[in-house]
Amino acid sequence: MADWKDTCNLPRTSFSMKANLQTMEPETVARWDEMDLYGQIRAARKGAKKFLLHDGPPYANGEIHIGHVLNKTLKDLVVKSHNMLGFDAPYIPGWDCHGLPIELKVDRELGPKKRQMSTAEFRRACRAYAQKYVDIQRTEFKRLGILGLWGDPYLTMDFTYQARIVRALGKFVEKDMVYKGKKPVHWCTHCRTALAEAEVEYEPHTSPSIYVEFPLSDESLPELAKRVPELAACKVSVLIWTTTPWTIPSNLGIAFHPDFQYGAYDVGGHAVIVAKDLAETVGKKTGRSFDKLIASFDGKAMERLVFRHPLYPRDSLGVLGDYVTLEAGTGAVHTAPGHGADDYHTGVRYGLEIYAPLDPGGHFNESVELFAGLKVYDANPKIEAALKERGRLWHREDYDHSYPHCWRCHNPVIFLATAQWFIAMDAHHLRDKALKAIHDTRWIPSWGQARIEGMIANRPDWCISRQRSWGVPIPAMDCVKCGQPVLNKALVDKAASVFDVHGADAWYERPVEEFVPDGMTCAQCGGTEFERESNILDVWFDSGSSHEAVLPFRDDHHWPADIYLEGSDQHRGWFHSSLLVGIGTRGRAPFDQVLTHGFVMDDQGRKMSKSLGNTVAPQDIIKQSGAEILRLWVSMVDYREDIRVGKEVLARTVEAYRKIRNVLRVLIANLYDFDPKDDSVSRAKMLEIDRWALAKYADAAERIVKAYEDYDYPGIFQVANHLITVDLSAFYIDVTKDRMYTFGAKSEARRSGQTAMFIIVDGLARLLAPILSVTMDELWRMLPGEREASVHMALFPRELDQWKDASLLERWSALAAIRDQVNLKIEEKRKDKTIAGNLSARVTIAADGETSKLLSDYREFLSTLFGVSDVTVKSSSPQALKSSADGLNVEVSKAGGTKCDRCWRYVPEVSQEPERAGLCSRCVDALAEPVSL
RNA sequence: CGGAAGAUAGCUCAAAGGGCCAGAGCACUCGGUUGAUAACCGAGAGGUUGCAGGUUCGAUGCCUGCUCUUCCGACCA
């Protein structure tokens, strides 16, 4: 028996079933580099409508983690898809290079060596460190298949960038929106330096706990009598509690909770105020009786009453604060605006002085009576003694709690108000304009608007100064003679022009004269000598200025950007700072749309952390499965929410990838002898099933394009996956393969199928290219016909309407339903071993009504549709139809006749000719045509 | 403690001005095939839509409370 297999048009392709992504991906990335794919796309789209995604700069520290993968891949999806939608969509990646974490890392690496280094030298070490991680991360991002201008990214430490940050600040200075004020920060008196939140460690500590009496001032008595008549004739005082006696000299207020109930108790003939819920406890502690309640009232009644300081002839204002609790103390909180965060905000709200009479070493200065020159910790007992002497100290005990300590020297730290630079939120209507800009921006998802709105509406003035080394210096100076700080446009411009050439290091290295504008004099004392301040800018100002530093200066960019895309934490971070800088420099938001994504969680939905040991390293996944799997994963999950990753998710993603790859492989493998130019069949001459496939494809393609426009990536996967698995794999390809394999290679029927398959696989390669960038690039190069050097230079499929055919699809969904019914019957017969494969079956089918007509219309096609050897359509007989619910009667039996050795169908008779022995007539005809090679 | 978001089959996603037995794909089980073969086809099983109430003829979808998770922020005087 001859081996007829060789005469069949079996699929052939070098697009292998196994993806080999581990080798394919690096090769592809290298090829893209070599051919300058990014540049070629730019050239190809030149003149098209622009679509600009402005990259939020990741921090140049450490290797990339799974969150970076989500973020950068989403950006890549946006950029690639917009290029294929026909936009000119450039992408310039950036890095955030300044800031504390790098400083700390470098500090640790340098160890004791750091002490011998100048600030400029230390900054050079930081720069080298940042550059190292820029390079590492760049390699990793490229490995993910992200396309962009990797050769010329923007770095916040670029000299020109540093200069542009300063110029952006200049816009604020010019409008008089920047002022110097005070703000409490963590301060280490041992290291004599401000500490960032990350440098503070909480450790157990024993503090003195004291209860102190503040008498009501006489002038407030009438007001109190009005609010609380019962107290009209009393001598009134309030009892406060604190664990930092040394802040008593700085006391300027007493805070009450507006809604708590307070009571005035007769204690030894005086009316003493404490929170009612705490009266009993306070009584026990102080050993006095709080049994006799004279009056009770809300904390609100205490607002703006004036109390007297227990040590000095000074007032202490009654204020309200929500942060007052009943967990400890008296419900009346000692408030020193210069020495606490709450105290500070309350102080600002009530117009109290931000008073902190300490030197950097934590000593009281000369103005502080009784305690001048004392270090705060040494002052504690003295202050207690002074209070006791005056009869104001009601109780004292030790108090164990967790207290902030300096992470370096492990001494307790204090809160200390220090001079800082601020941007005033309400100068030049900054806040109002920002709120309007938020309203004018499209937030995706929409709740982002309310979120950032709340933040902008409530935020305090922006503190932009940091007492740090690695960043952009605030080009402010102090008058040597009188200490008056200066920050003006001329100073800023001068610094910016120096930074342009020498970088911001110049501030620490070059002579001060280079920075002092000609003829500058101190506005206060007329002094002409100045010294530089050593504050640097908040790094959020750095990155928030990126639109100013990048968009106007890059050829293919424009201001504002079309879209920003970051994690939802950036409502507080980069979106926020970018918005404020944008308002300050140009009066509007630097973006039209803001798209946010969630965070990557582990497979249980918990956040990843080193301590939990549930982190998933993208580097490992790439090694095991390939970056395409990560890209596919990003595309199929709902990134607007938090997303999960874990073994099963990734395994499912790999399965999905295989399925997609395999179906595309079958399609291209049937095109090995097809040239679209010569072999395409016009739609009019195509078989109906091929037109059906194209109609399905066109519907899907249209929805996918729409989904790209809507940033609905999971929707793309849904549609594409359904088309590929259900419509193509399980239906179209399955039904069509007999024709493709056994018909004459050049027969119109086979060419018809090839035409459809070509259009579909070509279209899918385009449609999936943003997601499976490497795989589609590979497929693209193997497809027949003239085409761009890379699929990423191509456009999404167009003119899809020509393939659409709603009535055909409707007819065919009825046919598919019949096929489902037949399959059920076939399955029954397979179970009882009447038949095995579908080709060993014959089907007898009858129906009534519409279905009957459909069956007779498609009589010739039914055996193909069902994949069986023979179908007999019977005219409907009411009796036979009784058993079936939907007017369909199906009978399956074993096919009769002889099996054709070539196409495996059972036919009534096969050829007896020696050359064609065992073949059905259709195969004999097919072989009349020479086999193509 | 405050602001915001979410919770649908083992996994990833669908279903909404509230209404046919809540749908796919993958995974799983069984069967077929061996001319997509580390593939392919068919069939099957799998969900009281986080929990508890409420509104309604009827709720996954609306309201209230709770639980859990996540992001942001505040706080420990």
mmCIF file with all atom_site columns, N, CA and C in Angstrom, chain A residues 187-192 245-247 357-365 371-383 409 411-414:
data_model
loop_
_atom_site.group_PDB
_atom_site.id
_atom_site.type_symbol
_atom_site.label_atom_id
_atom_site.label_alt_id
_atom_site.label_comp_id
_atom_site.label_asym_id
_atom_site.label_entity_id
_atom_site.label_seq_id
_atom_site.pdbx_PDB_ins_code
_atom_site.Cartn_x
_atom_site.Cartn_y
_atom_site.Cartn_z
_atom_site.occupancy
_atom_site.B_iso_or_equiv
_atom_site.pdbx_formal_charge
_atom_site.auth_seq_id
_atom_site.auth_comp_id
_atom_site.auth_asym_id
_atom_site.auth_atom_id
_atom_site.pdbx_PDB_model_num
ATOM 1   N N  . TRP A 1 187 ? 14.805 65.283 65.022 1.00 0.00 ? 187 TRP A N  1
ATOM 2   C CA . TRP A 1 187 ? 16.145 65.874 65.116 1.00 0.00 ? 187 TRP A CA 1
ATOM 3   C C  . TRP A 1 187 ? 16.975 65.094 66.112 1.00 0.00 ? 187 TRP A C  1
ATOM 4   N N  . CYS A 1 188 ? 18.173 64.743 65.680 1.00 0.00 ? 188 CYS A N  1
ATOM 5   C CA . CYS A 1 188 ? 19.073 64.067 66.602 1.00 0.00 ? 188 CYS A CA 1
ATOM 6   C C  . CYS A 1 188 ? 20.038 65.093 67.182 1.00 0.00 ? 188 CYS A C  1
ATOM 7   N N  . THR A 1 189 ? 19.974 65.276 68.499 1.00 0.00 ? 189 THR A N  1
ATOM 8   C CA . THR A 1 189 ? 20.818 66.298 69.124 1.00 0.00 ? 189 THR A CA 1
ATOM 9   C C  . THR A 1 189 ? 22.273 65.826 69.189 1.00 0.00 ? 189 THR A C  1
ATOM 10  N N  . HIS A 1 190 ? 22.462 64.538 69.111 1.00 0.00 ? 190 HIS A N  1
ATOM 11  C CA . HIS A 1 190 ? 23.813 63.997 69.141 1.00 0.00 ? 190 HIS A CA 1
ATOM 12  C C  . HIS A 1 190 ? 24.485 64.190 67.795 1.00 0.00 ? 190 HIS A C  1
ATOM 13  N N  . CYS A 1 191 ? 23.787 63.799 66.714 1.00 0.00 ? 191 CYS A N  1
ATOM 14  C CA . CYS A 1 191 ? 24.342 63.955 65.367 1.00 0.00 ? 191 CYS A CA 1
ATOM 15  C C  . CYS A 1 191 ? 24.121 65.368 64.836 1.00 0.00 ? 191 CYS A C  1
ATOM 16  N N  . ARG A 1 192 ? 23.327 66.141 65.554 1.00 0.00 ? 192 ARG A N  1
ATOM 17  C CA . ARG A 1 192 ? 23.012 67.515 65.156 1.00 0.00 ? 192 ARG A CA 1
ATOM 18  C C  . ARG A 1 192 ? 22.479 67.581 63.734 1.00 0.00 ? 192 ARG A C  1
ATOM 19  N N  . PRO A 1 245 ? 8.850  66.700 79.754 1.00 0.00 ? 245 PRO A N  1
ATOM 20  C CA . PRO A 1 245 ? 8.822  67.923 80.573 1.00 0.00 ? 245 PRO A CA 1
ATOM 21  C C  . PRO A 1 245 ? 9.587  69.071 79.931 1.00 0.00 ? 245 PRO A C  1
ATOM 22  N N  . TRP A 1 246 ? 10.647 68.752 79.184 1.00 0.00 ? 246 TRP A N  1
ATOM 23  C CA . TRP A 1 246 ? 11.468 69.835 78.620 1.00 0.00 ? 246 TRP A CA 1
ATOM 24  C C  . TRP A 1 246 ? 10.718 70.684 77.590 1.00 0.00 ? 246 TRP A C  1
ATOM 25  N N  . THR A 1 247 ? 9.562  70.175 77.114 1.00 0.00 ? 247 THR A N  1
ATOM 26  C CA . THR A 1 247 ? 8.811  70.999 76.172 1.00 0.00 ? 247 THR A CA 1
ATOM 27  C C  . THR A 1 247 ? 7.879  71.980 76.879 1.00 0.00 ? 247 THR A C  1
ATOM 28  N N  . PRO A 1 357 ? 13.042 77.127 71.150 1.00 0.00 ? 357 PRO A N  1
ATOM 29  C CA . PRO A 1 357 ? 14.247 77.880 71.538 1.00 0.00 ? 357 PRO A CA 1
ATOM 30  C C  . PRO A 1 357 ? 15.433 76.970 71.855 1.00 0.00 ? 357 PRO A C  1
ATOM 31  N N  . LEU A 1 358 ? 15.830 76.141 70.886 1.00 0.00 ? 358 LEU A N  1
ATOM 32  C CA . LEU A 1 358 ? 16.946 75.216 71.108 1.00 0.00 ? 358 LEU A CA 1
ATOM 33  C C  . LEU A 1 358 ? 18.020 75.438 70.061 1.00 0.00 ? 358 LEU A C  1
ATOM 34  N N  . ASP A 1 359 ? 19.259 75.096 70.422 1.00 0.00 ? 359 ASP A N  1
ATOM 35  C CA . ASP A 1 359 ? 20.311 75.104 69.414 1.00 0.00 ? 359 ASP A CA 1
ATOM 36  C C  . ASP A 1 359 ? 20.414 73.698 68.825 1.00 0.00 ? 359 ASP A C  1
ATOM 37  N N  . PRO A 1 360 ? 21.234 73.518 67.794 1.00 0.00 ? 360 PRO A N  1
ATOM 38  C CA . PRO A 1 360 ? 21.273 72.204 67.127 1.00 0.00 ? 360 PRO A CA 1
ATOM 39  C C  . PRO A 1 360 ? 21.676 71.064 68.061 1.00 0.00 ? 360 PRO A C  1
ATOM 40  N N  . GLY A 1 361 ? 22.384 71.393 69.147 1.00 0.00 ? 361 GLY A N  1
ATOM 41  C CA . GLY A 1 361 ? 22.782 70.355 70.074 1.00 0.00 ? 361 GLY A CA 1
ATOM 42  C C  . GLY A 1 361 ? 21.724 70.055 71.120 1.00 0.00 ? 361 GLY A C  1
ATOM 43  N N  . GLY A 1 362 ? 20.587 70.736 71.042 1.00 0.00 ? 362 GLY A N  1
ATOM 44  C CA . GLY A 1 362 ? 19.500 70.465 71.967 1.00 0.00 ? 362 GLY A CA 1
ATOM 45  C C  . GLY A 1 362 ? 19.614 71.236 73.269 1.00 0.00 ? 362 GLY A C  1
ATOM 46  N N  . HIS A 1 363 ? 20.336 72.342 73.251 1.00 0.00 ? 363 HIS A N  1
ATOM 47  C CA . HIS A 1 363 ? 20.437 73.176 74.455 1.00 0.00 ? 363 HIS A CA 1
ATOM 48  C C  . HIS A 1 363 ? 19.473 74.345 74.354 1.00 0.00 ? 363 HIS A C  1
ATOM 49  N N  . PHE A 1 364 ? 18.868 74.681 75.499 1.00 0.00 ? 364 PHE A N  1
ATOM 50  C CA . PHE A 1 364 ? 18.015 75.864 75.516 1.00 0.00 ? 364 PHE A CA 1
ATOM 51  C C  . PHE A 1 364 ? 18.871 77.096 75.277 1.00 0.00 ? 364 PHE A C  1
ATOM 52  N N  . ASN A 1 365 ? 18.356 78.003 74.501 1.00 0.00 ? 365 ASN A N  1
ATOM 53  C CA . ASN A 1 365 ? 19.160 79.200 74.263 1.00 0.00 ? 365 ASN A CA 1
ATOM 54  C C  . ASN A 1 365 ? 18.938 80.245 75.355 1.00 0.00 ? 365 ASN A C  1
ATOM 55  N N  . PHE A 1 371 ? 16.403 77.901 82.440 1.00 0.00 ? 371 PHE A N  1
ATOM 56  C CA . PHE A 1 371 ? 17.024 76.680 81.892 1.00 0.00 ? 371 PHE A CA 1
ATOM 57  C C  . PHE A 1 371 ? 18.029 76.965 80.778 1.00 0.00 ? 371 PHE A C  1
ATOM 58  N N  . ALA A 1 372 ? 18.386 78.194 80.551 1.00 0.00 ? 372 ALA A N  1
ATOM 59  C CA . ALA A 1 372 ? 19.287 78.548 79.461 1.00 0.00 ? 372 ALA A CA 1
ATOM 60  C C  . ALA A 1 372 ? 20.559 77.718 79.522 1.00 0.00 ? 372 ALA A C  1
ATOM 61  N N  . GLY A 1 373 ? 20.986 77.206 78.347 1.00 0.00 ? 373 GLY A N  1
ATOM 62  C CA . GLY A 1 373 ? 22.220 76.441 78.268 1.00 0.00 ? 373 GLY A CA 1
ATOM 63  C C  . GLY A 1 373 ? 22.077 74.987 78.608 1.00 0.00 ? 373 GLY A C  1
ATOM 64  N N  . LEU A 1 374 ? 20.975 74.600 79.192 1.00 0.00 ? 374 LEU A N  1
ATOM 65  C CA . LEU A 1 374 ? 20.814 73.194 79.560 1.00 0.00 ? 374 LEU A CA 1
ATOM 66  C C  . LEU A 1 374 ? 20.393 72.357 78.360 1.00 0.00 ? 374 LEU A C  1
ATOM 67  N N  . LYS A 1 375 ? 20.921 71.151 78.321 1.00 0.00 ? 375 LYS A N  1
ATOM 68  C CA . LYS A 1 375 ? 20.473 70.221 77.290 1.00 0.00 ? 375 LYS A CA 1
ATOM 69  C C  . LYS A 1 375 ? 19.102 69.698 77.727 1.00 0.00 ? 375 LYS A C  1
ATOM 70  N N  . VAL A 1 376 ? 18.245 69.439 76.751 1.00 0.00 ? 376 VAL A N  1
ATOM 71  C CA . VAL A 1 376 ? 16.858 69.145 77.089 1.00 0.00 ? 376 VAL A CA 1
ATOM 72  C C  . VAL A 1 376 ? 16.698 68.006 78.094 1.00 0.00 ? 376 VAL A C  1
ATOM 73  N N  . TYR A 1 377 ? 17.502 66.962 77.934 1.00 0.00 ? 377 TYR A N  1
ATOM 74  C CA . TYR A 1 377 ? 17.327 65.829 78.850 1.00 0.00 ? 377 TYR A CA 1
ATOM 75  C C  . TYR A 1 377 ? 17.759 66.201 80.268 1.00 0.00 ? 377 TYR A C  1
ATOM 76  N N  . ASP A 1 378 ? 18.804 67.056 80.338 1.00 0.00 ? 378 ASP A N  1
ATOM 77  C CA . ASP A 1 378 ? 19.255 67.496 81.656 1.00 0.00 ? 378 ASP A CA 1
ATOM 78  C C  . ASP A 1 378 ? 18.252 68.467 82.268 1.00 0.00 ? 378 ASP A C  1
ATOM 79  N N  . ALA A 1 379 ? 17.508 69.124 81.417 1.00 0.00 ? 379 ALA A N  1
ATOM 80  C CA . ALA A 1 379 ? 16.552 70.110 81.900 1.00 0.00 ? 379 ALA A CA 1
ATOM 81  C C  . ALA A 1 379 ? 15.329 69.455 82.527 1.00 0.00 ? 379 ALA A C  1
ATOM 82  N N  . ASN A 1 380 ? 15.021 68.233 82.115 1.00 0.00 ? 380 ASN A N  1
ATOM 83  C CA . ASN A 1 380 ? 13.819 67.567 82.606 1.00 0.00 ? 380 ASN A CA 1
ATOM 84  C C  . ASN A 1 380 ? 13.650 67.650 84.114 1.00 0.00 ? 380 ASN A C  1
ATOM 85  N N  . PRO A 1 381 ? 14.617 67.178 84.911 1.00 0.00 ? 381 PRO A N  1
ATOM 86  C CA . PRO A 1 381 ? 14.427 67.224 86.369 1.00 0.00 ? 381 PRO A CA 1
ATOM 87  C C  . PRO A 1 381 ? 14.330 68.651 86.898 1.00 0.00 ? 381 PRO A C  1
ATOM 88  N N  . LYS A 1 382 ? 15.068 69.568 86.267 1.00 0.00 ? 382 LYS A N  1
ATOM 89  C CA . LYS A 1 382 ? 15.038 70.958 86.728 1.00 0.00 ? 382 LYS A CA 1
ATOM 90  C C  . LYS A 1 382 ? 13.651 71.553 86.511 1.00 0.00 ? 382 LYS A C  1
ATOM 91  N N  . ILE A 1 383 ? 13.089 71.185 85.395 1.00 0.00 ? 383 ILE A N  1
ATOM 92  C CA . ILE A 1 383 ? 11.761 71.710 85.077 1.00 0.00 ? 383 ILE A CA 1
ATOM 93  C C  . ILE A 1 383 ? 10.727 71.124 86.033 1.00 0.00 ? 383 ILE A C  1
ATOM 94  N N  . CYS A 1 409 ? 23.074 56.685 65.963 1.00 0.00 ? 409 CYS A N  1
ATOM 95  C CA . CYS A 1 409 ? 23.714 56.771 67.270 1.00 0.00 ? 409 CYS A CA 1
ATOM 96  C C  . CYS A 1 409 ? 22.824 56.211 68.385 1.00 0.00 ? 409 CYS A C  1
ATOM 97  N N  . ASN A 1 411 ? 20.532 57.379 70.062 1.00 0.00 ? 411 ASN A N  1
ATOM 98  C CA . ASN A 1 411 ? 20.049 58.270 71.112 1.00 0.00 ? 411 ASN A CA 1
ATOM 99  C C  . ASN A 1 411 ? 18.605 58.646 70.790 1.00 0.00 ? 411 ASN A C  1
ATOM 100 N N  . PRO A 1 412 ? 17.847 58.967 71.823 1.00 0.00 ? 412 PRO A N  1
ATOM 101 C CA . PRO A 1 412 ? 16.481 59.419 71.559 1.00 0.00 ? 412 PRO A CA 1
ATOM 102 C C  . PRO A 1 412 ? 16.498 60.702 70.727 1.00 0.00 ? 412 PRO A C  1
ATOM 103 N N  . VAL A 1 413 ? 15.547 60.836 69.865 1.00 0.00 ? 413 VAL A N  1
ATOM 104 C CA . VAL A 1 413 ? 15.488 62.047 69.049 1.00 0.00 ? 413 VAL A CA 1
ATOM 105 C C  . VAL A 1 413 ? 14.381 62.945 69.581 1.00 0.00 ? 413 VAL A C  1
ATOM 106 N N  . ILE A 1 414 ? 14.421 64.190 69.176 1.00 0.00 ? 414 ILE A N  1
ATOM 107 C CA . ILE A 1 414 ? 13.370 65.117 69.584 1.00 0.00 ? 414 ILE A CA 1
ATOM 108 C C  . ILE A 1 414 ? 12.701 65.695 68.339 1.00 0.00 ? 414 ILE A C  1
#
